[in-house]
């Protein structure tokens, strides 16, 4: 019955396109229902997918497409997707355009036939916009995709919110940004699905730590948005929130045993109790999805209140990102992971410069398939049952 409905709607879509050509109505968001992006992006079946991909529709995947395969020694050193420049480094074949979501925010959309990452290849996603991959063929991940900066912990990637680099107490960016500390307390961790951890109390137990960031977003991950950053004191920085990644395939998605998607938050900076960043968002959509590898949207660890005590970045698995620690100061709180979706509170002032920063909260994971069933033998963190990871059915399939 559903497939008959889809066939019927395809006929309607064809009539709309014909009418658009005759009467001059543009095929874009607005009065015409086919193509484009946003909430009116198309009648289901108006594309090659057989369902309506979340957030952007399937208009970008129309026409001939090439495979995008990351492999070989060249890709091992420079595999990157830049959502600012809409550019793919190392591997050719992708078509990239900028689309607008229902809330008015922009995403970079990569349209391909097959999307493949070979073993031992790590594809870095950089840039301020979230990333959407639309594949009309199979998706196979034997390597990894990461959206977390290994050097500049305050810089968000792929839609993750950052923390300003300045000398003033500052809350983290994003709807769930961790609170600033104006005294010797630690700063708060960023929130997303889970809340950020409260900063540790300051010298003498004073009530001046930064508040943990509030939760926001929803299980369906519409719109696609990243995690919020941790707050900071006058010195140091909070960790950036994790990025946001959507992969929609018309056929199947397989995250194999060595494959991983890591959009976890970054760790807060030590010496000033910076808050950890919240995990980002992973949205996978295909008629069939198998996860034997790792999907991670964990929180980053809070920074310690002493020199060199940086919090760990969110881990690509079900282990926590520990808060920073050192011999002469308060440790930071651990980032969220697994079933523990809220960041841990930083420890109270114990010498050094401040209390510890709060850990970042968990992000969101969503997988949509034809019947809502997913073959999972690998790791989802946050975990199923935590309220931050869920399965659903494809829209209009």
PDB file of C-alpha atoms in Angstrom, residues 70-317:
ATOM      1  CA  UNK A  70      38.704   7.854   0.082  1.00  0.00           C
ATOM      2  CA  UNK A  71      41.612   5.443  -0.304  1.00  0.00           C
ATOM      3  CA  UNK A  72      45.361   5.189  -0.835  1.00  0.00           C
ATOM      4  CA  UNK A  73      48.430   6.866   0.669  1.00  0.00           C
ATOM      5  CA  UNK A  74      47.472  10.360  -0.520  1.00  0.00           C
ATOM      6  CA  UNK A  75      44.172  10.222   1.340  1.00  0.00           C
ATOM      7  CA  UNK A  76      45.858   8.872   4.452  1.00  0.00           C
ATOM      8  CA  UNK A  77      47.605  12.250   4.788  1.00  0.00           C
ATOM      9  CA  UNK A  78      45.005  14.728   3.539  1.00  0.00           C
ATOM     10  CA  UNK A  79      41.456  13.375   3.564  1.00  0.00           C
ATOM     11  CA  UNK A  80      39.236  16.355   4.340  1.00  0.00           C
ATOM     12  CA  UNK A  81      35.793  17.805   3.666  1.00  0.00           C
ATOM     13  CA  UNK A  82      35.527  21.575   4.116  1.00  0.00           C
ATOM     14  CA  UNK A  83      31.969  22.793   4.690  1.00  0.00           C
ATOM     15  CA  UNK A  84      32.998  26.466   4.436  1.00  0.00           C
ATOM     16  CA  UNK A  85      34.449  26.183   0.924  1.00  0.00           C
ATOM     17  CA  UNK A  86      32.213  23.236  -0.036  1.00  0.00           C
ATOM     18  CA  UNK A  87      35.323  21.322  -1.058  1.00  0.00           C
ATOM     19  CA  UNK A  88      36.546  17.728  -0.855  1.00  0.00           C
ATOM     20  CA  UNK A  89      40.314  17.164  -0.614  1.00  0.00           C
ATOM     21  CA  UNK A  90      42.123  14.012  -1.711  1.00  0.00           C
ATOM     22  CA  UNK A  91      39.213  12.223  -3.415  1.00  0.00           C
ATOM     23  CA  UNK A  92      37.378  13.531  -6.458  1.00  0.00           C
ATOM     24  CA  UNK A  93      33.887  12.908  -7.744  1.00  0.00           C
ATOM     25  CA  UNK A  94      31.719  14.816  -5.269  1.00  0.00           C
ATOM     26  CA  UNK A  95      29.216  17.532  -6.066  1.00  0.00           C
ATOM     27  CA  UNK A  96      28.816  20.068  -3.290  1.00  0.00           C
ATOM     28  CA  UNK A  97      26.275  22.817  -2.687  1.00  0.00           C
ATOM     29  CA  UNK A  98      24.936  24.855   0.216  1.00  0.00           C
ATOM     30  CA  UNK A  99      21.360  24.193   1.356  1.00  0.00           C
ATOM     31  CA  UNK A 100      19.114  25.958   3.851  1.00  0.00           C
ATOM     32  CA  UNK A 101      17.313  24.081   6.631  1.00  0.00           C
ATOM     33  CA  UNK A 102      13.854  24.806   7.976  1.00  0.00           C
ATOM     34  CA  UNK A 103      15.262  27.054  10.711  1.00  0.00           C
ATOM     35  CA  UNK A 104      17.218  29.148   8.201  1.00  0.00           C
ATOM     36  CA  UNK A 105      20.655  27.707   9.025  1.00  0.00           C
ATOM     37  CA  UNK A 106      22.948  26.457   6.267  1.00  0.00           C
ATOM     38  CA  UNK A 107      24.454  23.024   5.688  1.00  0.00           C
ATOM     39  CA  UNK A 108      26.959  21.769   3.128  1.00  0.00           C
ATOM     40  CA  UNK A 109      25.512  18.954   0.987  1.00  0.00           C
ATOM     41  CA  UNK A 110      27.807  16.439  -0.743  1.00  0.00           C
ATOM     42  CA  UNK A 111      25.936  14.478  -3.450  1.00  0.00           C
ATOM     43  CA  UNK A 112      27.511  11.227  -4.699  1.00  0.00           C
ATOM     44  CA  UNK A 113      26.676   7.811  -6.101  1.00  0.00           C
ATOM     45  CA  UNK A 114      28.614   5.625  -3.632  1.00  0.00           C
ATOM     46  CA  UNK A 115      30.376   6.992  -0.529  1.00  0.00           C
ATOM     47  CA  UNK A 116      33.303   4.849   0.658  1.00  0.00           C
ATOM     48  CA  UNK A 117      36.075   5.305   3.242  1.00  0.00           C
ATOM     49  CA  UNK A 118      38.700   2.554   3.134  1.00  0.00           C
ATOM     50  CA  UNK A 119      40.573   1.069   6.083  1.00  0.00           C
ATOM     51  CA  UNK A 120      43.023   3.331   7.964  1.00  0.00           C
ATOM     52  CA  UNK A 121      41.662   6.510   6.375  1.00  0.00           C
ATOM     53  CA  UNK A 122      40.461   9.299   8.686  1.00  0.00           C
ATOM     54  CA  UNK A 123      38.348  11.923   6.937  1.00  0.00           C
ATOM     55  CA  UNK A 124      38.395  15.231   8.797  1.00  0.00           C
ATOM     56  CA  UNK A 125      35.349  17.463   8.502  1.00  0.00           C
ATOM     57  CA  UNK A 126      36.188  21.144   8.973  1.00  0.00           C
ATOM     58  CA  UNK A 127      34.260  24.366   8.532  1.00  0.00           C
ATOM     59  CA  UNK A 128      31.384  26.052  10.349  1.00  0.00           C
ATOM     60  CA  UNK A 129      28.474  24.364   8.565  1.00  0.00           C
ATOM     61  CA  UNK A 130      27.104  20.900   9.393  1.00  0.00           C
ATOM     62  CA  UNK A 131      27.677  18.243   6.723  1.00  0.00           C
ATOM     63  CA  UNK A 132      25.056  16.224   4.816  1.00  0.00           C
ATOM     64  CA  UNK A 133      26.075  13.379   2.489  1.00  0.00           C
ATOM     65  CA  UNK A 134      23.420  12.254  -0.011  1.00  0.00           C
ATOM     66  CA  UNK A 135      24.334   8.954  -1.689  1.00  0.00           C
ATOM     67  CA  UNK A 136      22.164   7.308  -4.337  1.00  0.00           C
ATOM     68  CA  UNK A 137      24.218   4.115  -3.901  1.00  0.00           C
ATOM     69  CA  UNK A 138      25.796   2.230  -1.003  1.00  0.00           C
ATOM     70  CA  UNK A 139      27.711   3.844   1.853  1.00  0.00           C
ATOM     71  CA  UNK A 140      30.597   1.835   3.304  1.00  0.00           C
ATOM     72  CA  UNK A 141      32.723   3.144   6.189  1.00  0.00           C
ATOM     73  CA  UNK A 142      35.771   1.032   7.040  1.00  0.00           C
ATOM     74  CA  UNK A 143      37.761   4.085   8.123  1.00  0.00           C
ATOM     75  CA  UNK A 144      36.621   7.024  10.217  1.00  0.00           C
ATOM     76  CA  UNK A 145      35.028  10.461  10.007  1.00  0.00           C
ATOM     77  CA  UNK A 146      35.859  12.991  12.714  1.00  0.00           C
ATOM     78  CA  UNK A 147      34.573  16.501  13.404  1.00  0.00           C
ATOM     79  CA  UNK A 148      36.736  17.536  16.360  1.00  0.00           C
ATOM     80  CA  UNK A 149      39.824  19.789  16.190  1.00  0.00           C
ATOM     81  CA  UNK A 150      42.872  18.001  17.662  1.00  0.00           C
ATOM     82  CA  UNK A 151      44.846  21.227  18.202  1.00  0.00           C
ATOM     83  CA  UNK A 152      42.570  24.260  18.655  1.00  0.00           C
ATOM     84  CA  UNK A 153      40.169  22.883  21.240  1.00  0.00           C
ATOM     85  CA  UNK A 154      38.026  26.046  21.247  1.00  0.00           C
ATOM     86  CA  UNK A 155      37.261  25.895  17.494  1.00  0.00           C
ATOM     87  CA  UNK A 156      34.106  24.076  16.446  1.00  0.00           C
ATOM     88  CA  UNK A 157      33.952  21.935  13.332  1.00  0.00           C
ATOM     89  CA  UNK A 158      31.060  20.887  11.091  1.00  0.00           C
ATOM     90  CA  UNK A 159      28.527  23.013  12.911  1.00  0.00           C
ATOM     91  CA  UNK A 160      29.899  22.500  16.418  1.00  0.00           C
ATOM     92  CA  UNK A 161      29.777  25.696  18.471  1.00  0.00           C
ATOM     93  CA  UNK A 162      33.065  27.182  19.666  1.00  0.00           C
ATOM     94  CA  UNK A 163      34.328  29.155  22.638  1.00  0.00           C
ATOM     95  CA  UNK A 164      35.626  32.692  22.138  1.00  0.00           C
ATOM     96  CA  UNK A 165      39.357  33.154  22.583  1.00  0.00           C
ATOM     97  CA  UNK A 166      39.696  36.260  24.754  1.00  0.00           C
ATOM     98  CA  UNK A 167      40.697  37.375  28.251  1.00  0.00           C
ATOM     99  CA  UNK A 168      37.193  37.848  29.698  1.00  0.00           C
ATOM    100  CA  UNK A 169      34.913  35.334  31.433  1.00  0.00           C
ATOM    101  CA  UNK A 170      32.711  34.052  28.603  1.00  0.00           C
ATOM    102  CA  UNK A 171      29.927  31.523  28.241  1.00  0.00           C
ATOM    103  CA  UNK A 172      30.332  28.931  25.512  1.00  0.00           C
ATOM    104  CA  UNK A 173      28.595  29.530  22.191  1.00  0.00           C
ATOM    105  CA  UNK A 174      25.449  27.631  21.272  1.00  0.00           C
ATOM    106  CA  UNK A 175      21.946  27.118  22.716  1.00  0.00           C
ATOM    107  CA  UNK A 176      23.430  25.022  25.533  1.00  0.00           C
ATOM    108  CA  UNK A 177      26.657  26.939  26.080  1.00  0.00           C
ATOM    109  CA  UNK A 178      28.373  26.311  29.417  1.00  0.00           C
ATOM    110  CA  UNK A 179      28.358  29.216  31.851  1.00  0.00           C
ATOM    111  CA  UNK A 180      31.328  31.489  32.529  1.00  0.00           C
ATOM    112  CA  UNK A 181      33.005  31.700  35.923  1.00  0.00           C
ATOM    113  CA  UNK A 182      33.646  35.191  37.274  1.00  0.00           C
ATOM    114  CA  UNK A 183      35.630  34.124  40.321  1.00  0.00           C
ATOM    115  CA  UNK A 184      37.816  31.170  41.155  1.00  0.00           C
ATOM    116  CA  UNK A 185      35.182  28.545  40.394  1.00  0.00           C
ATOM    117  CA  UNK A 186      35.428  26.358  37.311  1.00  0.00           C
ATOM    118  CA  UNK A 187      33.378  27.055  34.171  1.00  0.00           C
ATOM    119  CA  UNK A 188      30.355  24.984  33.138  1.00  0.00           C
ATOM    120  CA  UNK A 189      30.333  22.271  30.494  1.00  0.00           C
ATOM    121  CA  UNK A 190      28.309  22.594  27.295  1.00  0.00           C
ATOM    122  CA  UNK A 191      24.942  20.894  26.862  1.00  0.00           C
ATOM    123  CA  UNK A 192      23.140  19.241  23.918  1.00  0.00           C
ATOM    124  CA  UNK A 193      21.019  16.128  24.526  1.00  0.00           C
ATOM    125  CA  UNK A 194      22.519  15.902  28.005  1.00  0.00           C
ATOM    126  CA  UNK A 195      23.230  18.818  30.336  1.00  0.00           C
ATOM    127  CA  UNK A 196      26.708  20.176  30.862  1.00  0.00           C
ATOM    128  CA  UNK A 197      28.390  19.652  34.215  1.00  0.00           C
ATOM    129  CA  UNK A 198      28.537  22.451  36.795  1.00  0.00           C
ATOM    130  CA  UNK A 199      31.951  23.989  37.392  1.00  0.00           C
ATOM    131  CA  UNK A 200      33.717  23.240  40.657  1.00  0.00           C
ATOM    132  CA  UNK A 201      33.274  25.670  43.564  1.00  0.00           C
ATOM    133  CA  UNK A 202      35.880  28.372  43.989  1.00  0.00           C
ATOM    134  CA  UNK A 203      38.277  29.260  46.789  1.00  0.00           C
ATOM    135  CA  UNK A 204      36.576  28.922  50.173  1.00  0.00           C
ATOM    136  CA  UNK A 205      33.554  27.217  48.629  1.00  0.00           C
ATOM    137  CA  UNK A 206      32.296  30.472  47.117  1.00  0.00           C
ATOM    138  CA  UNK A 207      29.271  30.085  44.873  1.00  0.00           C
ATOM    139  CA  UNK A 208      30.852  31.404  41.714  1.00  0.00           C
ATOM    140  CA  UNK A 209      31.246  28.434  39.365  1.00  0.00           C
ATOM    141  CA  UNK A 210      29.778  28.462  35.864  1.00  0.00           C
ATOM    142  CA  UNK A 211      26.439  26.734  35.332  1.00  0.00           C
ATOM    143  CA  UNK A 212      26.262  23.656  33.136  1.00  0.00           C
ATOM    144  CA  UNK A 213      24.676  24.212  29.715  1.00  0.00           C
ATOM    145  CA  UNK A 214      21.022  23.266  29.176  1.00  0.00           C
ATOM    146  CA  UNK A 215      19.848  20.415  26.893  1.00  0.00           C
ATOM    147  CA  UNK A 216      18.278  21.254  23.520  1.00  0.00           C
ATOM    148  CA  UNK A 217      17.392  19.620  20.212  1.00  0.00           C
ATOM    149  CA  UNK A 218      15.323  16.497  19.643  1.00  0.00           C
ATOM    150  CA  UNK A 219      15.603  12.807  18.827  1.00  0.00           C
ATOM    151  CA  UNK A 220      14.862  13.247  15.098  1.00  0.00           C
ATOM    152  CA  UNK A 221      17.791  15.707  14.741  1.00  0.00           C
ATOM    153  CA  UNK A 222      15.810  18.207  12.687  1.00  0.00           C
ATOM    154  CA  UNK A 223      17.349  20.657  12.166  1.00  0.00           C
ATOM    155  CA  UNK A 224      20.880  19.286  12.007  1.00  0.00           C
ATOM    156  CA  UNK A 225      23.005  21.180  14.538  1.00  0.00           C
ATOM    157  CA  UNK A 226      26.143  20.637  16.568  1.00  0.00           C
ATOM    158  CA  UNK A 227      26.928  20.598  20.271  1.00  0.00           C
ATOM    159  CA  UNK A 228      27.500  23.671  22.424  1.00  0.00           C
ATOM    160  CA  UNK A 229      30.836  24.790  23.848  1.00  0.00           C
ATOM    161  CA  UNK A 230      31.966  24.864  27.448  1.00  0.00           C
ATOM    162  CA  UNK A 231      32.394  28.176  29.258  1.00  0.00           C
ATOM    163  CA  UNK A 232      35.604  29.807  30.459  1.00  0.00           C
ATOM    164  CA  UNK A 233      37.149  32.037  33.100  1.00  0.00           C
ATOM    165  CA  UNK A 234      39.205  35.109  32.259  1.00  0.00           C
ATOM    166  CA  UNK A 235      42.066  32.853  31.217  1.00  0.00           C
ATOM    167  CA  UNK A 236      41.911  29.635  29.257  1.00  0.00           C
ATOM    168  CA  UNK A 237      39.192  28.373  26.935  1.00  0.00           C
ATOM    169  CA  UNK A 238      36.282  25.992  26.960  1.00  0.00           C
ATOM    170  CA  UNK A 239      36.123  22.997  24.665  1.00  0.00           C
ATOM    171  CA  UNK A 240      34.148  23.327  21.427  1.00  0.00           C
ATOM    172  CA  UNK A 241      30.998  21.315  20.869  1.00  0.00           C
ATOM    173  CA  UNK A 242      31.039  18.331  18.512  1.00  0.00           C
ATOM    174  CA  UNK A 243      29.990  18.703  14.886  1.00  0.00           C
ATOM    175  CA  UNK A 244      26.842  17.508  13.123  1.00  0.00           C
ATOM    176  CA  UNK A 245      26.847  14.874  10.362  1.00  0.00           C
ATOM    177  CA  UNK A 246      23.993  13.379   8.340  1.00  0.00           C
ATOM    178  CA  UNK A 247      24.450  10.542   5.847  1.00  0.00           C
ATOM    179  CA  UNK A 248      21.411   9.568   3.763  1.00  0.00           C
ATOM    180  CA  UNK A 249      21.643   6.668   1.309  1.00  0.00           C
ATOM    181  CA  UNK A 250      19.033   5.372  -1.115  1.00  0.00           C
ATOM    182  CA  UNK A 251      20.361   1.816  -0.644  1.00  0.00           C
ATOM    183  CA  UNK A 252      22.311   0.984   2.528  1.00  0.00           C
ATOM    184  CA  UNK A 253      24.846   2.182   5.096  1.00  0.00           C
ATOM    185  CA  UNK A 254      27.471  -0.076   6.672  1.00  0.00           C
ATOM    186  CA  UNK A 255      29.783   1.154   9.432  1.00  0.00           C
ATOM    187  CA  UNK A 256      32.160  -1.790   9.537  1.00  0.00           C
ATOM    188  CA  UNK A 257      34.224  -3.084  12.458  1.00  0.00           C
ATOM    189  CA  UNK A 258      37.079  -0.647  11.914  1.00  0.00           C
ATOM    190  CA  UNK A 259      34.792   2.221  10.970  1.00  0.00           C
ATOM    191  CA  UNK A 260      33.849   5.122  13.216  1.00  0.00           C
ATOM    192  CA  UNK A 261      32.002   8.433  13.204  1.00  0.00           C
ATOM    193  CA  UNK A 262      33.208  10.693  16.026  1.00  0.00           C
ATOM    194  CA  UNK A 263      31.441  14.012  16.593  1.00  0.00           C
ATOM    195  CA  UNK A 264      32.292  14.289  20.283  1.00  0.00           C
ATOM    196  CA  UNK A 265      32.958  17.513  22.157  1.00  0.00           C
ATOM    197  CA  UNK A 266      36.452  18.793  22.859  1.00  0.00           C
ATOM    198  CA  UNK A 267      38.080  19.040  26.273  1.00  0.00           C
ATOM    199  CA  UNK A 268      38.314  22.243  28.300  1.00  0.00           C
ATOM    200  CA  UNK A 269      41.647  23.966  28.786  1.00  0.00           C
ATOM    201  CA  UNK A 270      43.554  23.451  32.015  1.00  0.00           C
ATOM    202  CA  UNK A 271      44.925  26.222  34.312  1.00  0.00           C
ATOM    203  CA  UNK A 272      41.526  27.944  34.401  1.00  0.00           C
ATOM    204  CA  UNK A 273      38.935  25.193  34.644  1.00  0.00           C
ATOM    205  CA  UNK A 274      37.480  25.496  31.128  1.00  0.00           C
ATOM    206  CA  UNK A 275      34.233  23.568  30.575  1.00  0.00           C
ATOM    207  CA  UNK A 276      34.126  20.583  28.217  1.00  0.00           C
ATOM    208  CA  UNK A 277      32.191  20.767  24.959  1.00  0.00           C
ATOM    209  CA  UNK A 278      28.994  18.792  24.376  1.00  0.00           C
ATOM    210  CA  UNK A 279      28.735  15.985  21.849  1.00  0.00           C
ATOM    211  CA  UNK A 280      27.364  16.810  18.396  1.00  0.00           C
ATOM    212  CA  UNK A 281      24.885  14.860  16.271  1.00  0.00           C
ATOM    213  CA  UNK A 282      24.939  11.781  14.001  1.00  0.00           C
ATOM    214  CA  UNK A 283      21.972  11.075  11.716  1.00  0.00           C
ATOM    215  CA  UNK A 284      22.079   7.985   9.455  1.00  0.00           C
ATOM    216  CA  UNK A 285      19.280   7.186   6.977  1.00  0.00           C
ATOM    217  CA  UNK A 286      18.921   4.285   4.546  1.00  0.00           C
ATOM    218  CA  UNK A 287      16.528   1.389   3.919  1.00  0.00           C
ATOM    219  CA  UNK A 288      19.096  -0.860   5.673  1.00  0.00           C
ATOM    220  CA  UNK A 289      21.775   0.191   8.198  1.00  0.00           C
ATOM    221  CA  UNK A 290      24.436  -1.959   9.872  1.00  0.00           C
ATOM    222  CA  UNK A 291      26.718  -0.672  12.636  1.00  0.00           C
ATOM    223  CA  UNK A 292      29.603  -2.955  13.556  1.00  0.00           C
ATOM    224  CA  UNK A 293      31.905  -0.029  14.310  1.00  0.00           C
ATOM    225  CA  UNK A 294      31.455   3.096  16.444  1.00  0.00           C
ATOM    226  CA  UNK A 295      29.077   6.058  16.454  1.00  0.00           C
ATOM    227  CA  UNK A 296      30.169   8.567  19.106  1.00  0.00           C
ATOM    228  CA  UNK A 297      28.733  11.908  20.227  1.00  0.00           C
ATOM    229  CA  UNK A 298      30.300  12.038  23.683  1.00  0.00           C
ATOM    230  CA  UNK A 299      31.079  15.037  25.873  1.00  0.00           C
ATOM    231  CA  UNK A 300      34.572  16.438  26.373  1.00  0.00           C
ATOM    232  CA  UNK A 301      36.259  16.473  29.780  1.00  0.00           C
ATOM    233  CA  UNK A 302      36.454  19.662  31.820  1.00  0.00           C
ATOM    234  CA  UNK A 303      39.809  21.366  32.299  1.00  0.00           C
ATOM    235  CA  UNK A 304      41.588  21.260  35.660  1.00  0.00           C
ATOM    236  CA  UNK A 305      42.187  24.363  37.760  1.00  0.00           C
ATOM    237  CA  UNK A 306      45.952  24.096  37.321  1.00  0.00           C
ATOM    238  CA  UNK A 307      48.588  24.244  34.605  1.00  0.00           C
ATOM    239  CA  UNK A 308      48.649  21.581  31.886  1.00  0.00           C
ATOM    240  CA  UNK A 309      45.520  19.858  33.159  1.00  0.00           C
ATOM    241  CA  UNK A 310      43.580  19.847  29.882  1.00  0.00           C
ATOM    242  CA  UNK A 311      40.407  17.797  29.671  1.00  0.00           C
ATOM    243  CA  UNK A 312      40.374  14.904  27.222  1.00  0.00           C
ATOM    244  CA  UNK A 313      38.435  15.232  23.974  1.00  0.00           C
ATOM    245  CA  UNK A 314      35.353  13.025  23.668  1.00  0.00           C
ATOM    246  CA  UNK A 315      36.423   9.477  22.870  1.00  0.00           C
ATOM    247  CA  UNK A 316      35.498   7.402  19.781  1.00  0.00           C
ATOM    248  CA  UNK A 317      33.846   4.677  21.844  1.00  0.00           C
TER     249      UNK A 317
END
